[in-house]
Short mmCIF file of C-alpha atoms and ligand atoms in Angstrom, two decimals:
data_model
loop_
_atom_site.label_atom_id
_atom_site.label_comp_id
_atom_site.label_asym_id
_atom_site.label_seq_id
_atom_site.Cartn_x
_atom_site.Cartn_y
_atom_site.Cartn_z
CA UNK A 534 80.28 63.60 153.84
CA UNK A 535 77.09 64.57 155.64
CA UNK A 536 74.92 61.63 154.64
CA UNK A 537 74.44 58.57 152.40
CA UNK A 538 73.03 60.90 149.71
CA UNK A 539 76.65 61.99 149.20
CA UNK A 540 76.34 65.64 150.24
CA UNK A 541 79.94 66.78 150.77
CA UNK A 542 80.95 69.67 153.01
CA UNK A 543 83.54 70.67 150.41
CA UNK A 544 80.62 71.42 148.04
CA UNK A 545 77.91 72.75 150.34
CA UNK A 546 79.88 74.63 153.07
CA UNK A 547 77.19 74.24 155.72
CA UNK A 548 79.86 75.01 158.34
CA UNK A 549 81.15 78.05 156.46
CA UNK A 550 84.85 78.81 156.44
CA UNK A 551 86.65 76.20 158.58
CA UNK A 552 90.24 77.45 158.25
CA UNK A 553 91.69 78.23 161.67
CA UNK A 554 88.37 77.43 163.39
CA UNK A 555 88.07 75.23 166.45
CA UNK A 556 85.49 72.59 165.58
CA UNK A 557 83.92 69.89 167.74
CA UNK A 558 82.59 66.81 165.97
CA UNK A 559 80.11 64.85 168.08
CA UNK A 560 79.88 61.08 167.62
CA UNK A 561 82.87 61.09 165.26
CA UNK A 562 83.24 57.29 165.02
CA UNK A 563 86.54 56.61 163.23
CA UNK A 564 86.65 60.37 162.64
CA UNK A 565 86.54 60.67 158.82
CA UNK A 566 84.88 64.09 159.16
CA UNK A 567 87.30 65.37 161.84
CA UNK A 568 90.23 64.15 159.76
CA UNK A 569 88.84 65.97 156.71
CA UNK A 570 88.32 69.15 158.75
CA UNK A 571 91.87 68.98 160.15
CA UNK A 572 93.25 68.48 156.65
CA UNK A 573 91.36 71.62 155.56
CA UNK A 574 92.91 73.90 158.16
CA UNK A 575 90.55 73.47 161.13
CA UNK A 576 91.55 72.73 164.72
CA UNK A 577 89.26 69.71 164.93
CA UNK A 578 88.30 67.67 167.97
CA UNK A 579 86.47 64.40 167.38
CA UNK A 580 84.44 63.12 170.32
CA UNK A 581 82.92 59.66 170.61
CA UNK A 582 81.73 57.43 173.43
CA UNK A 583 83.27 54.32 171.85
CA UNK A 584 86.96 53.61 172.50
CA UNK A 585 86.80 50.98 169.72
CA UNK A 586 85.68 53.55 167.12
CA UNK A 587 88.29 56.05 168.35
CA UNK A 588 90.97 53.34 168.02
CA UNK A 589 90.04 53.01 164.32
CA UNK A 590 90.32 56.78 164.07
CA UNK A 591 93.72 56.80 165.77
CA UNK A 592 95.02 54.15 163.37
CA UNK A 593 93.83 56.23 160.39
CA UNK A 594 95.46 59.34 161.86
CA UNK A 595 98.78 57.48 162.35
CA UNK A 596 98.67 56.20 158.76
CA UNK A 597 98.39 59.75 157.41
CA UNK A 598 101.01 62.47 157.29
CA UNK A 599 98.54 65.38 157.29
CA UNK A 600 97.31 67.49 160.21
CA UNK A 601 95.46 65.36 162.74
CA UNK A 602 92.36 66.00 164.84
CA UNK A 603 92.40 65.48 168.60
CA UNK A 604 90.26 62.53 169.63
CA UNK A 605 88.35 62.48 172.92
CA UNK A 606 86.35 59.70 174.55
CA UNK A 607 83.23 61.09 176.24
CA UNK A 608 79.47 61.14 175.93
CA UNK A 609 77.72 63.92 174.07
CA UNK A 610 75.46 64.20 177.11
CA UNK A 611 78.23 65.75 179.24
CA UNK A 612 80.81 67.47 177.04
CA UNK A 613 84.18 67.69 178.82
CA UNK A 614 84.92 71.24 177.65
CA UNK A 615 84.67 74.70 179.15
CA UNK A 616 81.93 77.10 178.08
CA UNK A 617 82.48 78.87 174.72
CA UNK A 618 85.39 76.65 173.63
CA UNK A 619 84.41 76.05 169.98
CA UNK A 620 83.67 78.17 166.90
CA UNK A 621 81.68 75.38 165.25
CA UNK A 622 80.18 71.99 166.07
CA UNK A 623 79.01 69.24 163.74
CA UNK A 624 77.73 65.69 163.66
CA UNK A 625 77.01 63.26 160.84
CA UNK A 626 74.63 60.68 162.34
CA UNK A 627 76.68 60.67 165.55
CA UNK A 628 75.32 60.50 169.09
CA UNK A 629 72.14 62.62 168.68
CA UNK A 630 69.81 59.70 167.74
CA UNK A 631 71.45 57.42 170.31
CA UNK A 632 70.84 59.37 173.51
CA UNK A 633 67.52 59.49 175.35
CA UNK A 634 67.99 63.17 176.19
CA UNK A 635 68.86 64.77 172.85
CA UNK A 636 67.52 68.09 174.21
CA UNK A 637 70.37 67.87 176.73
CA UNK A 638 72.87 67.44 173.88
CA UNK A 639 71.50 70.65 172.29
CA UNK A 640 72.04 72.47 175.61
CA UNK A 641 75.58 71.11 175.92
CA UNK A 642 76.46 72.19 172.37
CA UNK A 643 75.01 75.65 173.07
CA UNK A 644 77.20 75.85 176.19
CA UNK A 645 80.50 74.93 174.49
CA UNK A 646 79.91 77.10 171.39
CA UNK A 647 81.07 80.69 171.20
CA UNK A 648 78.41 83.33 170.43
CA UNK A 649 77.74 83.30 166.67
CA UNK A 650 78.99 79.70 166.39
CA UNK A 651 77.23 77.20 164.13
CA UNK A 652 75.96 73.73 165.05
CA UNK A 653 75.12 71.51 162.10
CA UNK A 654 73.95 67.94 162.63
CA UNK A 655 72.63 65.25 160.29
CA UNK A 656 70.21 62.55 161.44
CA UNK A 657 67.78 60.14 159.83
CA UNK A 658 64.91 62.20 158.47
CA UNK A 659 62.10 61.86 161.05
CA UNK A 660 59.63 60.69 158.39
CA UNK A 661 61.85 57.61 157.73
CA UNK A 662 60.75 56.31 161.12
CA UNK A 663 57.35 55.25 159.76
CA UNK A 664 58.86 52.85 157.21
CA UNK A 665 60.56 49.48 157.89
CA UNK A 666 64.38 49.59 157.51
CA UNK A 667 64.32 47.85 154.12
CA UNK A 668 65.92 49.21 150.94
CA UNK A 669 63.37 47.37 148.74
CA UNK A 670 59.63 47.69 148.16
CA UNK A 671 58.84 46.62 151.75
CA UNK A 672 60.53 49.86 152.82
CA UNK A 673 57.90 51.91 150.99
CA UNK A 674 54.90 51.01 153.13
CA UNK A 675 54.30 53.11 156.23
CA UNK A 676 53.76 50.76 159.17
CA UNK A 677 55.17 52.52 162.26
CA UNK A 678 53.36 55.45 163.92
CA UNK A 679 55.24 58.73 163.46
CA UNK A 680 54.03 59.88 166.88
CA UNK A 681 55.31 56.83 168.79
CA UNK A 682 58.56 57.87 170.50
CA UNK A 683 59.26 54.38 171.89
CA UNK A 684 62.95 53.79 171.04
CA UNK A 685 63.97 51.02 168.64
CA UNK A 686 66.17 48.57 170.58
CA UNK A 687 68.14 45.38 169.91
CA UNK A 688 69.23 43.09 172.75
CA UNK A 689 71.88 40.39 173.21
CA UNK A 690 70.92 36.92 174.53
CA UNK A 691 71.34 38.22 178.13
CA UNK A 692 68.81 40.95 177.51
CA UNK A 693 71.39 43.73 177.43
CA UNK A 694 70.59 46.44 174.91
CA UNK A 695 73.24 46.46 172.14
CA UNK A 696 71.65 49.13 169.93
CA UNK A 697 69.13 51.81 170.84
CA UNK A 698 67.87 54.53 168.52
CA UNK A 699 65.49 57.29 169.58
CA UNK A 700 62.90 58.87 167.32
CA UNK A 701 62.06 62.57 167.35
CA UNK A 702 59.47 64.22 165.14
CA UNK A 703 60.44 67.33 163.17
CA UNK A 704 58.59 69.39 165.80
CA UNK A 705 60.49 67.67 168.64
CA UNK A 706 63.82 68.52 167.01
CA UNK A 707 62.85 72.15 166.45
CA UNK A 708 61.66 72.48 170.07
CA UNK A 709 64.89 70.90 171.40
CA UNK A 710 67.03 73.30 169.32
CA UNK A 711 65.03 76.41 170.16
CA UNK A 712 64.64 75.34 173.80
CA UNK A 713 68.45 75.20 174.11
CA UNK A 714 68.67 78.84 173.05
CA UNK A 715 69.88 78.12 169.50
CA UNK A 716 68.54 79.66 166.29
CA UNK A 717 67.43 77.17 163.62
CA UNK A 718 68.55 78.60 160.27
CA UNK A 719 67.75 75.71 157.90
CA UNK A 720 66.73 72.08 157.59
CA UNK A 721 68.51 70.59 154.58
CA UNK A 722 66.77 67.54 153.03
CA UNK A 723 69.23 66.22 150.45
CA UNK A 724 67.87 64.83 147.18
CA UNK A 725 68.90 61.36 146.12
CA UNK A 726 71.42 62.10 143.33
CA UNK A 727 70.87 60.55 139.89
CA UNK A 728 74.42 59.16 139.80
CA UNK A 729 74.04 57.20 143.04
CA UNK A 730 72.87 53.65 142.25
CA UNK A 731 74.32 51.95 145.33
CA UNK A 732 72.23 50.32 148.08
CA UNK A 733 73.59 50.63 151.62
CA UNK A 734 71.61 49.21 154.54
CA UNK A 735 68.14 50.75 154.37
CA UNK A 736 69.37 53.36 151.86
CA UNK A 737 68.52 52.81 148.20
CA UNK A 738 67.74 54.72 145.02
CA UNK A 739 64.22 53.25 145.13
CA UNK A 740 63.41 54.89 148.47
CA UNK A 741 65.63 57.94 148.04
CA UNK A 742 63.84 59.02 144.88
CA UNK A 743 60.48 59.02 146.72
CA UNK A 744 61.16 60.45 150.19
CA UNK A 745 64.07 61.96 152.11
CA UNK A 746 66.46 59.86 154.18
CA UNK A 747 68.42 62.60 155.88
CA UNK A 748 67.59 65.83 157.67
CA UNK A 749 70.47 68.23 158.37
CA UNK A 750 69.64 70.79 161.05
CA UNK A 751 71.63 74.04 160.74
CA UNK A 752 71.70 76.11 163.93
CA UNK A 753 73.48 79.14 165.34
CA UNK A 754 74.19 80.36 168.82
CA UNK A 755 72.99 83.98 169.04
CA UNK A 756 75.73 86.64 169.26
C1 SAM B 1974 76.52 56.04 162.86
S1 SAM B 1974 78.03 56.36 163.70
C2 SAM B 1974 78.56 57.86 162.89
C3 SAM B 1974 80.05 58.00 162.89
C4 SAM B 1974 80.63 59.23 162.17
N1 SAM B 1974 79.93 60.44 162.45
C5 SAM B 1974 80.76 59.02 160.69
O1 SAM B 1974 80.25 59.83 159.91
O2 SAM B 1974 81.40 58.05 160.27
C6 SAM B 1974 77.45 56.94 165.29
C7 SAM B 1974 78.55 57.23 166.29
O3 SAM B 1974 77.96 57.87 167.44
C8 SAM B 1974 78.64 57.40 168.59
N2 SAM B 1974 77.82 57.64 169.80
C9 SAM B 1974 76.70 56.99 170.18
N3 SAM B 1974 76.25 57.48 171.34
C10 SAM B 1974 77.13 58.47 171.71
C11 SAM B 1974 77.18 59.36 172.82
N4 SAM B 1974 76.29 59.33 173.80
N5 SAM B 1974 78.20 60.25 172.87
C12 SAM B 1974 79.14 60.28 171.89
N6 SAM B 1974 79.14 59.45 170.82
C13 SAM B 1974 78.13 58.57 170.73
C14 SAM B 1974 78.87 55.93 168.28
O4 SAM B 1974 79.88 55.37 169.11
C15 SAM B 1974 79.24 55.97 166.81
O5 SAM B 1974 80.64 56.07 166.62
#
């Protein structure tokens, strides 16, 4: 699943044919996407900075009898792989919004992809930044400047940041992709489907029917 709008890779094939392909998932969390890719014939590697999330992934892998992805603990900022290791790379809301230097992540993905390889990543749609994170009517009023790149941060009682999310405008994302030497082939903005009546965090039918929540950037490394 690429996003809360329910866009499924099995339906949209943004990665193309995955059978026999080596695929890196960045910010895999408990690795539902890597596990799906492995079960569909890919040689999948799920990478995440959080050992806790990877432990959830490992438990899910052990509970299943199907083909398993490899799981790697590392930061997307410094990928522990040789140049041109992967045919494809993907991310569903993993890592990219949580690093200060997302341009560096684009360069790292370009480095580890083979020529002609695709890089597809989903993030919050940049225009969501201007609205409060509220699934109800309060989440429909623009209050936060689109051009303010100050990260959103939450802190524990000792002042240690426990959650940091970085905003990039659409133009920032395009410049980071192109600046890394990648070709941007599409930006998918999934519709809110009529059948989806569930609220989840800031995601709701009310907001989803008015403006996009997700942007999926589809890129290719030139041959
Ligand atoms: C919103 S979760 C998405 C998880 C997964 N993609 C999914 O669809 O369930 C974001 C993930 O990104 C990971 N992450 C955050 N910063 C990272 C970094 N610098 N490098 C790698 N992973 C990171 C977090 O640990 C978390 O598991």
